[in-house]
Each structure stands twice: as C-alpha cells, then as structure tokens.
Coordinates of C-alpha atoms in Angstrom, one line a residue:
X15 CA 116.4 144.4 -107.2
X16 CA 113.9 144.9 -110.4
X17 CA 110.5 143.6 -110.7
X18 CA 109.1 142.7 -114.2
X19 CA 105.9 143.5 -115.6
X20 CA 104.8 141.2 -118.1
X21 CA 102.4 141.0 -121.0
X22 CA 99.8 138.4 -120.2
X23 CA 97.6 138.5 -123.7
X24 CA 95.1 137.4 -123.4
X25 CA 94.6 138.5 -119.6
X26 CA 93.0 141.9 -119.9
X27 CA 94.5 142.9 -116.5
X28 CA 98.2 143.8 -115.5
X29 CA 99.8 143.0 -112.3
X30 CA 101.1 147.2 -111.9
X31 CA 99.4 150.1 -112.6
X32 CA 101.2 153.8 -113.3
X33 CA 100.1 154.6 -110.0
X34 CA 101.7 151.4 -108.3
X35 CA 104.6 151.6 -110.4
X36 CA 105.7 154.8 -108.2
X37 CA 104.9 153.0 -105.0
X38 CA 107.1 150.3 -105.9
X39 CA 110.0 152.6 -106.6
X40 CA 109.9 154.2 -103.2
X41 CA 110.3 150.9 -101.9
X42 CA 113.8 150.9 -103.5
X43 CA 112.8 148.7 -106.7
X44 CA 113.6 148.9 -110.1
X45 CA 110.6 148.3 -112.5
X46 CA 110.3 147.1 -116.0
X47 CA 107.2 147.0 -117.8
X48 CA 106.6 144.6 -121.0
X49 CA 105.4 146.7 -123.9
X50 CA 102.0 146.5 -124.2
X51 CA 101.5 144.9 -120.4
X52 CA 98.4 147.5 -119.9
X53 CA 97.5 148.4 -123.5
X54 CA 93.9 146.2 -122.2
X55 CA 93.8 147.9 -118.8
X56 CA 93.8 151.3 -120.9
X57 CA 97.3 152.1 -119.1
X58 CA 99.5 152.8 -122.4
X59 CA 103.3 152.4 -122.5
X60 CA 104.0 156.1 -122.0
X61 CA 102.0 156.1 -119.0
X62 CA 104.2 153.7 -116.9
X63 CA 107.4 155.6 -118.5
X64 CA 106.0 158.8 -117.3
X65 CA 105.6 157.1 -113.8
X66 CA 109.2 156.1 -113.4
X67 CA 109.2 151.9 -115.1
X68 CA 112.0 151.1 -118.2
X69 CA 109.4 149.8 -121.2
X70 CA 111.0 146.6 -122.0
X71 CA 110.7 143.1 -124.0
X72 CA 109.6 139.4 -122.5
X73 CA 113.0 138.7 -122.0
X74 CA 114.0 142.1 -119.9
X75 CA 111.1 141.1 -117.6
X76 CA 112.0 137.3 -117.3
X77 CA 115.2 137.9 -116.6
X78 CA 114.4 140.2 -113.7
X79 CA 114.9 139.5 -109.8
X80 CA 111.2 139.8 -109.0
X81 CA 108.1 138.8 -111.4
X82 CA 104.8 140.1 -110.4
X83 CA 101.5 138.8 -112.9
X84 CA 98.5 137.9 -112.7
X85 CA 98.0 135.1 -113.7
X86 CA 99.7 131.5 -114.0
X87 CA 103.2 131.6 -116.0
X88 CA 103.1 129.3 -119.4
X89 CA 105.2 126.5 -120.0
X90 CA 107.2 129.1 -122.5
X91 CA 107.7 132.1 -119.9
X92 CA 108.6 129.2 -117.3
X93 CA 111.6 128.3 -119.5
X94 CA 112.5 131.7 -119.3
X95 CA 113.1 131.8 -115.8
X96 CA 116.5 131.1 -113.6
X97 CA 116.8 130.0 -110.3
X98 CA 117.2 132.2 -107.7
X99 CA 114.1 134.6 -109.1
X100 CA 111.1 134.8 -107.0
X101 CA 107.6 134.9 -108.9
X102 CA 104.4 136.5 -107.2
X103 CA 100.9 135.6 -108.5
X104 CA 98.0 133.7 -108.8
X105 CA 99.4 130.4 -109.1
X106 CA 96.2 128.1 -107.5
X107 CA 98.6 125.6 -106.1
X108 CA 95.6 123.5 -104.8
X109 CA 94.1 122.9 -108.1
X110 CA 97.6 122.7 -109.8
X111 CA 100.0 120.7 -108.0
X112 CA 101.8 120.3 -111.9
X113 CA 102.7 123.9 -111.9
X114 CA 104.2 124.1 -108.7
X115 CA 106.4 120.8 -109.5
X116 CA 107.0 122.7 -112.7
X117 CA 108.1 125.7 -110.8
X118 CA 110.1 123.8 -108.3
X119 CA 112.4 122.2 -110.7
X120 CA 113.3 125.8 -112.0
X121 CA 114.7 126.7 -109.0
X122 CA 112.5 129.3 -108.4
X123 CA 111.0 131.3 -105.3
X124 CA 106.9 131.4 -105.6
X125 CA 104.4 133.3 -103.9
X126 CA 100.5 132.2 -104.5
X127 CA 98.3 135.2 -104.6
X128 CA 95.3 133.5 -103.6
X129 CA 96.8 132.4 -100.6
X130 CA 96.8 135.2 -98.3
X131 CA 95.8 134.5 -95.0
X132 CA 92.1 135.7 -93.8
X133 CA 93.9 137.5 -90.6
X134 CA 93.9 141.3 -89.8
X135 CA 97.1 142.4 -91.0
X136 CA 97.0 140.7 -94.1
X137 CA 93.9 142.6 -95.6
X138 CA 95.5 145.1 -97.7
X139 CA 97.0 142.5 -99.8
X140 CA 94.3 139.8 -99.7
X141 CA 93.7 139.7 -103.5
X142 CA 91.0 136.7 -103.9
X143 CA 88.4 139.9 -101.5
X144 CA 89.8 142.6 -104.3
X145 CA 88.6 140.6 -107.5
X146 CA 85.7 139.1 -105.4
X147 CA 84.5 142.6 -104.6
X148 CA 85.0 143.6 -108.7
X149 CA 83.2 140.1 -109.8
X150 CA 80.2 140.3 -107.5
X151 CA 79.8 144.3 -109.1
X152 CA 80.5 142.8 -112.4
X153 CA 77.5 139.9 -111.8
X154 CA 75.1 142.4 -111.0
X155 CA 75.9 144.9 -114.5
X156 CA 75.9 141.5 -116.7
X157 CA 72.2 140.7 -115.0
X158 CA 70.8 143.8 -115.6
X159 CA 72.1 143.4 -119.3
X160 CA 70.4 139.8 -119.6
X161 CA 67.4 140.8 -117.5
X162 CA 65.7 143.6 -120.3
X163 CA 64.1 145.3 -117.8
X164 CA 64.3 147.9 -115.1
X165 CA 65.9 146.9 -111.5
X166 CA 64.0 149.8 -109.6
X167 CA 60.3 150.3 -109.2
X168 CA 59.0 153.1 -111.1
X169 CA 55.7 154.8 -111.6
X170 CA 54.3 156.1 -114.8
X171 CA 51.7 156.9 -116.8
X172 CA 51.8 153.7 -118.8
X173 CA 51.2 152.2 -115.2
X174 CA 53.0 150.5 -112.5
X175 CA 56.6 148.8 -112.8
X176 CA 57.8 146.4 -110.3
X177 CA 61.0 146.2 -109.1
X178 CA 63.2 143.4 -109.4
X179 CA 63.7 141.0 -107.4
X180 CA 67.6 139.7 -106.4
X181 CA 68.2 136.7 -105.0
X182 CA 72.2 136.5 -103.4
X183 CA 73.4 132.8 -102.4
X184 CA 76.6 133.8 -100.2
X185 CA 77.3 136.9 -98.4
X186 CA 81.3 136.7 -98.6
X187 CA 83.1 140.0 -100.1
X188 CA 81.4 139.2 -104.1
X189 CA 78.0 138.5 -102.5
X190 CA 78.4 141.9 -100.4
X191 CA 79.5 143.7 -103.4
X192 CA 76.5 141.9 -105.5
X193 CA 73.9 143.2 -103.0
X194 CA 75.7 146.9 -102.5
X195 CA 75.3 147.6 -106.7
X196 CA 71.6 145.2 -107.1
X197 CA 70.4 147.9 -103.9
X198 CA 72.0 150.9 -105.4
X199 CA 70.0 150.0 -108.7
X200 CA 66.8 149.8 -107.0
X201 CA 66.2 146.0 -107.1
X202 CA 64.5 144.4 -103.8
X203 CA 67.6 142.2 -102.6
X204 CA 67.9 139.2 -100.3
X205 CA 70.5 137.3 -99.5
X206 CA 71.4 133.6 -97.6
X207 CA 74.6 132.1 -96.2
X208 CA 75.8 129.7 -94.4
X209 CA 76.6 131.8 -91.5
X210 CA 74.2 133.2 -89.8
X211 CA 76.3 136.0 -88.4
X212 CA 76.2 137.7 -91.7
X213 CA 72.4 138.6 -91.3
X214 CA 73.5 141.7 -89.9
X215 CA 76.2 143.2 -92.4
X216 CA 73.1 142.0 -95.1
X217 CA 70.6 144.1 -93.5
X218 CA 73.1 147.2 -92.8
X219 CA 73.1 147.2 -96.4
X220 CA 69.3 147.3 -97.1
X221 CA 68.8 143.7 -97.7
X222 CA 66.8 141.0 -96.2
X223 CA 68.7 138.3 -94.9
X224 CA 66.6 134.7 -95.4
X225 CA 68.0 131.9 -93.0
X226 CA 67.9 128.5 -93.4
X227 CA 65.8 127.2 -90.4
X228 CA 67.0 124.9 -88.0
X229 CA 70.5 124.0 -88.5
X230 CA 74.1 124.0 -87.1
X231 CA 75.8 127.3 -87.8
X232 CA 78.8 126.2 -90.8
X233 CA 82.1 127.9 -89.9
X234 CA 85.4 128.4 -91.3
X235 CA 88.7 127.7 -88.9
X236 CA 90.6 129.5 -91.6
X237 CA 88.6 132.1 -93.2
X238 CA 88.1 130.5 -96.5
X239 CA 84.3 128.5 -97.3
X240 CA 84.0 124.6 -96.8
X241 CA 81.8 122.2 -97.7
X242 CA 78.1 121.7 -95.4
X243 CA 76.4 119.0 -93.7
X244 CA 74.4 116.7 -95.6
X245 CA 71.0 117.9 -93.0
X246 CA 71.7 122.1 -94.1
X247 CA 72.1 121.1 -98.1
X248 CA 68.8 119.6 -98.0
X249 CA 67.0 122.4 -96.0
X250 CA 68.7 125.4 -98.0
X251 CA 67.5 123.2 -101.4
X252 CA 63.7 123.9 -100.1
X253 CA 64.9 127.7 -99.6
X254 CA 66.7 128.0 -102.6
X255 CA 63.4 126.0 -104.8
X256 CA 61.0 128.7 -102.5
X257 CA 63.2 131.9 -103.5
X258 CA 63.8 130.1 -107.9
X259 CA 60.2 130.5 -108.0
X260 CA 59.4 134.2 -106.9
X261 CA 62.7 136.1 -107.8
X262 CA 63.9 137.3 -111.1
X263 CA 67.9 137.6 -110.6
X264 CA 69.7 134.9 -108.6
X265 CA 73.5 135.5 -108.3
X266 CA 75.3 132.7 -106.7
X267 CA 79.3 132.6 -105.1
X268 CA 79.9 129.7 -103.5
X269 CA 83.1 128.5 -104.1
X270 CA 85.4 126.5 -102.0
X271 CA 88.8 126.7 -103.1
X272 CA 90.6 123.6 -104.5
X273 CA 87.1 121.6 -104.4
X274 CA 84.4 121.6 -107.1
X275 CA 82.0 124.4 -106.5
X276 CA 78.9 122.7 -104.6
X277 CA 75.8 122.2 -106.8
X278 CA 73.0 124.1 -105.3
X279 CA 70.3 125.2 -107.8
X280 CA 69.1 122.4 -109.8
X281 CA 67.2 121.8 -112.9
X282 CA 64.0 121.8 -111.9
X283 CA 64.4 125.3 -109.9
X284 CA 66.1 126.9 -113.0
X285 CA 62.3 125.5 -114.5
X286 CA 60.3 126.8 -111.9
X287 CA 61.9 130.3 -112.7
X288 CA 59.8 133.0 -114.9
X289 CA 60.9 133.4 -118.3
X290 CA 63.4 136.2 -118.8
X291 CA 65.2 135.3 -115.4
X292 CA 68.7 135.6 -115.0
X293 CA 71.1 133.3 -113.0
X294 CA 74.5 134.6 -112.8
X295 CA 77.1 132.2 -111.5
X296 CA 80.0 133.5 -109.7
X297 CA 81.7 129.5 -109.3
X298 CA 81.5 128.9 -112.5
X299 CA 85.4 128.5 -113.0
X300 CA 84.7 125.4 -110.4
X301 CA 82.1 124.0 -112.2
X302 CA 79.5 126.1 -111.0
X303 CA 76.8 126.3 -108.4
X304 CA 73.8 125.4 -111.0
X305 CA 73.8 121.9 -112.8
X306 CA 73.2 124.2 -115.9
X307 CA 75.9 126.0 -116.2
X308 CA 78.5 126.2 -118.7
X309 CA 81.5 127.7 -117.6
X310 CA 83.1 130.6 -120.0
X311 CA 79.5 130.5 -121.6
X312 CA 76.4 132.5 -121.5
X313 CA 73.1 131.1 -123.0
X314 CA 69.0 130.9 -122.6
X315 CA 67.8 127.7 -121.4
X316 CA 64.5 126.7 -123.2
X317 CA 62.4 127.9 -120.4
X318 CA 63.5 131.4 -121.5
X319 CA 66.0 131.7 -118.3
X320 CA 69.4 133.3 -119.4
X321 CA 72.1 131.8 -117.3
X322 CA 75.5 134.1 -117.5
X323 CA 78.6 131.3 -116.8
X324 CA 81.4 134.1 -117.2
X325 CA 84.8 132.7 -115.1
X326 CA 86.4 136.0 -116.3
X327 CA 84.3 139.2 -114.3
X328 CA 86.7 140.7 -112.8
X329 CA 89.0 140.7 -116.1
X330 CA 85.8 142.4 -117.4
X331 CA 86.7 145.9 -115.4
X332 CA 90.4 145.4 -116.2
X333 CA 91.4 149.2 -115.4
X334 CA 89.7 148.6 -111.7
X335 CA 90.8 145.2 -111.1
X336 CA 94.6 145.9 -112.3
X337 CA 94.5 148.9 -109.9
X338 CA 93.4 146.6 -106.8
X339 CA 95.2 144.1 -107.8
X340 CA 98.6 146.4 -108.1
X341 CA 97.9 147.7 -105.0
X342 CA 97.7 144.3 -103.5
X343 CA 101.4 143.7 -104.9
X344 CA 102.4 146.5 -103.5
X345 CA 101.5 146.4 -99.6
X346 CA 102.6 142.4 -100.2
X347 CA 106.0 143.9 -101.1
X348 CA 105.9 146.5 -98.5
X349 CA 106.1 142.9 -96.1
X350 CA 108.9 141.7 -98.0
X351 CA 110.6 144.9 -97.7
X352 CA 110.9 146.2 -94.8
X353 CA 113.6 148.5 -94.8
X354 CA 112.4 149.8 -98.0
X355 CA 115.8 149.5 -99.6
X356 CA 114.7 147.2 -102.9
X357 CA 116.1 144.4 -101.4
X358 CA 113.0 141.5 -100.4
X359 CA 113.0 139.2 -97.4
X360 CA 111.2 136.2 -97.1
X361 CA 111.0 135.3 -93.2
X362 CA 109.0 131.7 -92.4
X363 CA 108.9 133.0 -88.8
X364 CA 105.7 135.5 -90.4
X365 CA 102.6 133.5 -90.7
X366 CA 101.6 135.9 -93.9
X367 CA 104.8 134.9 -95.6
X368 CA 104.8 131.2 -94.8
X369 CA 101.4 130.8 -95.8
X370 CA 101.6 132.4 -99.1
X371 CA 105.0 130.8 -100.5
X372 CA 104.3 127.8 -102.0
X373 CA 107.6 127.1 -103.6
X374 CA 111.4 128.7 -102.0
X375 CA 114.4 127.9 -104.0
X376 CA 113.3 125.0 -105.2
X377 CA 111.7 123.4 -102.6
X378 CA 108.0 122.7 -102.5
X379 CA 106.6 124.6 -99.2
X380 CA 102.7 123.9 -100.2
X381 CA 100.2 123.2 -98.1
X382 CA 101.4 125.5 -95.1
X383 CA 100.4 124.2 -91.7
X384 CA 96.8 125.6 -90.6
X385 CA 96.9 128.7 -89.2
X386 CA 93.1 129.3 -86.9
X387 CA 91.7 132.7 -88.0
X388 CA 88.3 132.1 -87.2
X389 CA 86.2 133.4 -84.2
X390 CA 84.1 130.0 -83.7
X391 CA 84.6 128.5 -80.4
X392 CA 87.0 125.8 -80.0
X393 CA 85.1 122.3 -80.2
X394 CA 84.3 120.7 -76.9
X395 CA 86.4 117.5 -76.5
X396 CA 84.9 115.0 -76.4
X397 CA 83.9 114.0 -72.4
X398 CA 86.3 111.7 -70.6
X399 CA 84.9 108.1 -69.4
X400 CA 83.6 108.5 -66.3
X401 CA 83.5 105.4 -63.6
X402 CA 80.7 104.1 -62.0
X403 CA 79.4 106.0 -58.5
X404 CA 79.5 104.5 -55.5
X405 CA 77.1 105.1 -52.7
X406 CA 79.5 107.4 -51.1
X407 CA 79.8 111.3 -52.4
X408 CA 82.5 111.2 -55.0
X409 CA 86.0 113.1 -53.8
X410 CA 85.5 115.9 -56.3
X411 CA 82.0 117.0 -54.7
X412 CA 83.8 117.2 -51.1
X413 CA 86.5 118.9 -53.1
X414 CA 83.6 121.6 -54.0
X415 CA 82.3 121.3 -51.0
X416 CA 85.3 122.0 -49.2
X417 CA 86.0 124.9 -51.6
X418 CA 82.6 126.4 -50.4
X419 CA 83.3 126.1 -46.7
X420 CA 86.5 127.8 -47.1
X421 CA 84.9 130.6 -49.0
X422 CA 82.4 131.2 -46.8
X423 CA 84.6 131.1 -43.6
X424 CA 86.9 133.7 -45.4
X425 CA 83.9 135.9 -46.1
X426 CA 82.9 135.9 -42.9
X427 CA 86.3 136.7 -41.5
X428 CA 86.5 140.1 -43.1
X429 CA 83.4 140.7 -42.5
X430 CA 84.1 141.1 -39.2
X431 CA 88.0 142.8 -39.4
X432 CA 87.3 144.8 -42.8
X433 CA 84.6 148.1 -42.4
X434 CA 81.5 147.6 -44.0
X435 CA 82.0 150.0 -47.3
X436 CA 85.3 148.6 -48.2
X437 CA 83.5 144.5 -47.5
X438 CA 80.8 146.5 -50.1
X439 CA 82.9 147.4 -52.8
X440 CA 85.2 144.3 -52.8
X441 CA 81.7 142.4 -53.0
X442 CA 80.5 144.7 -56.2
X443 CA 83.9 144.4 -57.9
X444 CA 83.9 141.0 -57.8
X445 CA 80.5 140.7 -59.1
X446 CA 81.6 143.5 -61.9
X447 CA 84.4 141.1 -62.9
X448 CA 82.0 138.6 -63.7
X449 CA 79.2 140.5 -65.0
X450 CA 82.3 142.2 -67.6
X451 CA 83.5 139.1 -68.6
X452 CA 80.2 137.4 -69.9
X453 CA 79.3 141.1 -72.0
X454 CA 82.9 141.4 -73.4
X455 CA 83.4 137.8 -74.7
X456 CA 79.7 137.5 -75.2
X457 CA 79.6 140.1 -78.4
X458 CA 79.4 138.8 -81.8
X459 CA 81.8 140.0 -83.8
X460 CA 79.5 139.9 -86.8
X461 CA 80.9 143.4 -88.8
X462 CA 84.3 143.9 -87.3
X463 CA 87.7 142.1 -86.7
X464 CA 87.6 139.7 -83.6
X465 CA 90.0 142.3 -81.9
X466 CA 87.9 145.7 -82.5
X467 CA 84.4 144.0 -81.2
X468 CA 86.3 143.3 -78.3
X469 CA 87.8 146.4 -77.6
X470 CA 84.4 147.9 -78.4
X471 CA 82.6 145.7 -75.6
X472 CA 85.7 146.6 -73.5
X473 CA 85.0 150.6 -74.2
X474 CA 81.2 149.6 -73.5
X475 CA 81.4 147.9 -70.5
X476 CA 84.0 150.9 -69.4
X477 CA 81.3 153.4 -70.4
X478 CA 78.9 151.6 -67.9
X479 CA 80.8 151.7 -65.0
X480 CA 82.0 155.1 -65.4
X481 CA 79.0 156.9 -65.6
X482 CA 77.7 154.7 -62.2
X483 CA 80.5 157.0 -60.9
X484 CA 79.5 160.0 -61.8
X485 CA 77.3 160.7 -58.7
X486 CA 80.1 159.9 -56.5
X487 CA 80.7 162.5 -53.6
X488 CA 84.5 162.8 -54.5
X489 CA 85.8 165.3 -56.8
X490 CA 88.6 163.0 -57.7
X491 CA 86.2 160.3 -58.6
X492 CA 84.3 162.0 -60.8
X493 CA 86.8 163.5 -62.7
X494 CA 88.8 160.0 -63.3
X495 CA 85.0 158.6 -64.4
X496 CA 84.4 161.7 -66.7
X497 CA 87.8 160.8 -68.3
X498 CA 87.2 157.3 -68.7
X499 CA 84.2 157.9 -70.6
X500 CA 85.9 160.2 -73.1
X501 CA 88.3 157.7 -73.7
X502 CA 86.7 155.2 -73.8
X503 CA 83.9 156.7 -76.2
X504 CA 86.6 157.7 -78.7
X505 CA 87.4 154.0 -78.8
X506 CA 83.8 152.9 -79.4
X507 CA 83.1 155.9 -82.1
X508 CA 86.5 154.9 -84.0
X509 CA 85.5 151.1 -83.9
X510 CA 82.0 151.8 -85.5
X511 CA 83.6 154.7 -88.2
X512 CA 86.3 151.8 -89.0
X513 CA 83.2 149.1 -89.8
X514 CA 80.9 152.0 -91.7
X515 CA 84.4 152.4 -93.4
X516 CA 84.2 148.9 -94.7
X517 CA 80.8 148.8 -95.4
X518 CA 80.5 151.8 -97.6
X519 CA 82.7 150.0 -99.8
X520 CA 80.0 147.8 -100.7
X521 CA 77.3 151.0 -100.7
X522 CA 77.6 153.4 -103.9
X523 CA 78.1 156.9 -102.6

C-alpha cells in the first residue's frame, strides 16, 4: 500500500518528517510526498527523496491507498478521493459532524487524530498530548515576548529585579509544559486544576500548586476535561480574581473538546491586572477561557494588559511539531500493521482502533461507545429502599451474628488441634492480607499509569514483609527474603525512573 503526503498551505506543519518517512517504509509502505509538503517545516523535497519517499503532485498523493495530514481535508482534496482509501488526521468529528457526512458519502475509511484513547498503550500515538506539550512551550516564549521584561530575578548594580510571576490555570500536558519552560526561565510559577491529584506532578516540577478550597474533586471517566459544578466555578473565580491581581503572566488551557471553552477570567480580573501583564490563552480556538479574547488575534486592552489569542502555537514550532506529530502516525500505523508487510488492518475488536475511526467504508462509526480510563472510584449506587424495622433483630444481623459464632467456634477448634506457631502465623497472614490490601489499593496514582502505582505498592508492601524475614533463624528463609527484596526493588526503582522519565520531558535539561 502507499501513503500520501500532502501539501497543506497554509498549515506550516506536515504530517511526515524525513526521519518518519524511513519508519514508514520498514513497515512495508510506499510513501509519496507532495512537493513542497515540508518546505514550512524546513524539511525540503530532497530531504524526503534522500530518505526513501517518490516527490509527487496533489493528485499522486490523493490517489494513494493511505492519506496521512494534519489537518481537515477541503471540499477540493475531498473530491479527489475514491472509496475504498482510508484518511488519518485531525478531523474534530465532534465539532464537525458536516465533514464526517462529507467523508462518509465518499466512501471513505477515516481515522480522527484527536481521538486517541487516554489508556496506556495508546500514548505513543496520542497526538492532542504531542501538540499540547509544543503549545503550552509555545505560550510561555510568546509571554515572555509580550511581557518586556525579564522572567528570572536578577541582581545588579542598577538595583534589584523581581522575578516574574506565572500564573498556570490547568495542569494537563500544555499546562505541564507551560510550567517546565516559565521555571526553566526563572519565573516564580503556580499552578491550579481541577484535580487535586496533580498538586504533586506541579510541585515535582518547582511549582506551587494553589487549590481551590473546599470542593468535590472534578474527574474524567475518560481521560479528556469536562465541564465543573456550578459550587467549584464560583470558588476557583475568587482564586483566579486573588492570583489576576498579584501575577504578571497568566496562561490558561482549559479546553473541553467539542464544548465551548469555559469562561474563567473575566473583565474585571483582566482590570485588576498590572499594566504590562500578559494573558496567554491556550482555548482560544474554543472561544477562549477570558471574555476578552479574540481568537487568531493578539492585542493590548486599554488597561495596558496584552492578551495573546493565538489558535495556531503549535503550528508556530512547525519543524518540532511535524516531527511529533510524524511520529505519532507512525506508532498509529505500527497498530494497523502488524505484520509489518504494508498492508493496514483495521480490527473493531481493539478499543484504540474503534475509538479512533470515525468513518469505515462509508459508514459513520462516530461517537464510539465510552471506554472508562480513569482511576476515580466507581460511583456508589444509589442505596436501596429499606423497610421499616420491627422490634425483632432483622434476619441479616442473625446472619452476622451467626457468621461470628461460626468464626469463633472454628478458631477455637484449631486452636486446640493446630501447634501454637503454625495457629500464629495463619493469624499474622491473615492480618497481612488485610493490612496489603488497604496500602496497595490505597496509593494515589497521581504521577504514573494506574498499573505502575500499583505494582509499585505491590513491590513496597513486598519490600516490607521481606525484610521482617530477614532475622529469621532459617537459612532458607532468609535467602528467599533477600531475593524478594531485590526483585522487588528493581521493580520499584524502574517504576520511579519510568515517571522521572516522563517528567523530564516537561524540565529543560
């Protein structure tokens, strides 16, 4: 099969890189790049000839097996395709039902880029995190050109200079990124979000994490923001009016996708801000988080506060962002391909696949049923009616009771046939089983998968009872201990390299 590459003028990025280009050809793919496709990415033709990809026209890509952009195809490259082709990019099929009708009617196959599930395995190609981690870098460079003044503290001769003071509304992958370049710049940071969790991936990174007091914890059942309760907008509007006031840079990301982007600093804050303040506005392309902001726009109010409405950041590092982005294509098609022979599979049994494939041969697949990725506790159902008591003990306490009286009685019973150490142990084993069990699912898995902070309270728990064997008067004992600990040691070092791993990337080197 051969993937096309087009030209997507006047999108600065390009869906394949030189560099992915070769990893698509090991996967058994022909490629053909549009001339000029990553002329704006500063990837010239010669560079993707050089790499192994045929330079081609519109039509040689659009009338290839595979597409891969970046973007949404136009009404004029839509009439270029056949059925029977499958088209990969960011098609936003909740706020564009029209396209995907559009696309259905051609007969097409279509997979939605930004609609990667949040799970594990389907990291490497979420693309919404790889231009969320470039646009929250991005906010922080177009602050610091608005601001006109330093971001660290300094002292001179001409005196004292302050440092700046960042204020980060959302700590999803943009707001981590935002407080990983405004920290490496010297600017005092702080940061806010709706989940409370986060306070400890903010402080990691140098940053003081400022909660909103006295609310219910907001979470996601699939990974993606939602909306808050009317009681948490109005307390987080005092926090956000306390923080307008005192901080020079505010950069805000919260965007919920498909939904206007929630209003959350309002006029009067942006009035209470000093002149020469900056608000950088990372939902802009949903309307934006301030009341002020004018999407695609940057301007100074006349309070002297310079609010930066960009809804194209991450197009503004196009040589970055096409190089993520590439890569994401290419560890998606790695999943379609499995047998790396160039020929792609689409399998609805896989959750990844299902959820992203918003249109297959024609047929309208979008929305995908709800897949639950998050860690939040199932909501309690809601208790059962319960009849009125009547004076005698209801049947479910003599059930307990019952249970009780049996437990006992068996106690007792080995008690008096088992020895005493072996009664002992049985006794501490069971106790270990629920001691374990309220430590392992107790952990928060606030900076790793929900798997690894398991397995590393697992490894803990192991690490515990291994070294309360240690003193044990049998050889054999203390050998099996010592190699428990090892093991399970290398398990809990791995789990905590794997999460610095993924916080450096937010931390410049």
């Amino acid at each position: 099969m051969r993937i096309g590459i087009p030209d997507e003028a006047p999108e600065t990025r390009a869906a394949a890189t030189p560099a992915t280009v070769t990893a698509l050809l090991t996967l058994g793919y022909d490629v053909v790049v549009q001339a000029g496709a990553g002329a704006r990415s500063s990837f010239p033709d010669h560079a993707y000839r050089d790499a192994g990809a045929a330079i081609g026209t519109a039509d040689d890509v659009w009338s290839s097996d595979v597409v891969a952009m970046v973007g949404e195809p136009s009404p004029a490259q839509q009439a270029l395709m056949r059925p029977g082709q499958v088209l990969i990019g960011f098609l936003h099929p909740r706020s564009d039902p029209a396209l995907i009708e559009a696309l259905a009617a051609r007969g097409v196959t279509a997979l939605s880029m930004d609609m990667v599930p949040r799970i594990s395995r389907a990291q490497s190609l979420d693309a919404l995190s790889s231009m969320a981690n470039i646009a929250g870098y991005r906010a922080v460079i177009e602050a610091g050109h608005a601001f006109g003044r330093f971001f660290t503290g300094q002292v001179t001769a001409a005196g004292k200079v302050p440092p700046a003071k960042v204020f980060v509304i959302g700590t999803g992958v943009a707001g981590l990124a935002a407080i990983g370049a405004a920290g490496g710049l010297g600017a005092e940071v702080t940061a806010t979000d709706v989940r409370p969790e986060t306070a400890e991936q903010v402080e990691s990174m140098g940053a003081k994490f400022v909660k909103v007091a006295e609310v219910e914890e907001v979470r996601s059942s699939d990974g993606y923001a939602r909306d808050t309760s009317a009681d948490y907008a109005a307390k987080a509007a005092e926090l956000y009016a306390r923080q307008a006031a005192t901080v020079d840079i505010i950069i805000t990301t919260a965007a919920i996708p498909g939904r206007p982007s929630p209003k959350l600093i309002t006029a009067e804050m942006v009035e209470s801000m000093r002149p020469g303040s900056v608000i950088v506005d990372l939902a802009a392309a949903g309307g934006g988080n301030c009341v002020l902001t004018r999407p695609g726009e940057t301007y100074t109010t006349d309070g002297g506060v310079t609010i930066v409405g960009y809804t194209d950041l991450a197009s503004r590092l196009p040589g970055q962002a096409s190089q993520l982005y590439g890569t994401n294509i290419v560890n998606l098609l790695k999943l379609l391909t499995p047998d790396k022979d160039g020929e792609l599979r689409l399998d609805f049994d896989d959750v990844v696949h299902r959820q992203m494939t918003v249109v297959r041969d024609g047929e309208v697949t979008f929305p995908p049923p709800p897949i639950e990725v998050s860690v939040a506790p199932a909501a309690a159902a809601a208790p059962a009616p319960v009849a009125i008591p009547t004076a005698a003990a209801p049947p479910d306490q003599w059930a307990r009771f019952r249970m009780v009286l049996m437990l006992v009685a068996g106690w007792l019973l080995l008690s008096l046939l088992l020895p005493g150490g072996f009664l002992s142990s049985i006794l501490v084993f069971g106790l270990a089983m629920v001691v374990g069990y309220y430590v392992i699912w107790g952990v928060e898995p606030a900076l790793y998968t929900p798997l690894m902070s398991v397995s590393n309270a697992v490894s803990g728990i192991t690490i515990v009872g291994a070294i309360t064997q240690l003193t044990s008067p049998l050889l054999s004992v203390q050998i099996i201990a010592f190699v428990a600990i090892v093991l399970a040691g290398i398990n809990c070092v791995g789990g905590f390299a794997i999460t610095n791993r993924m916080l450096a990337m937010f931390k410049r080197s």
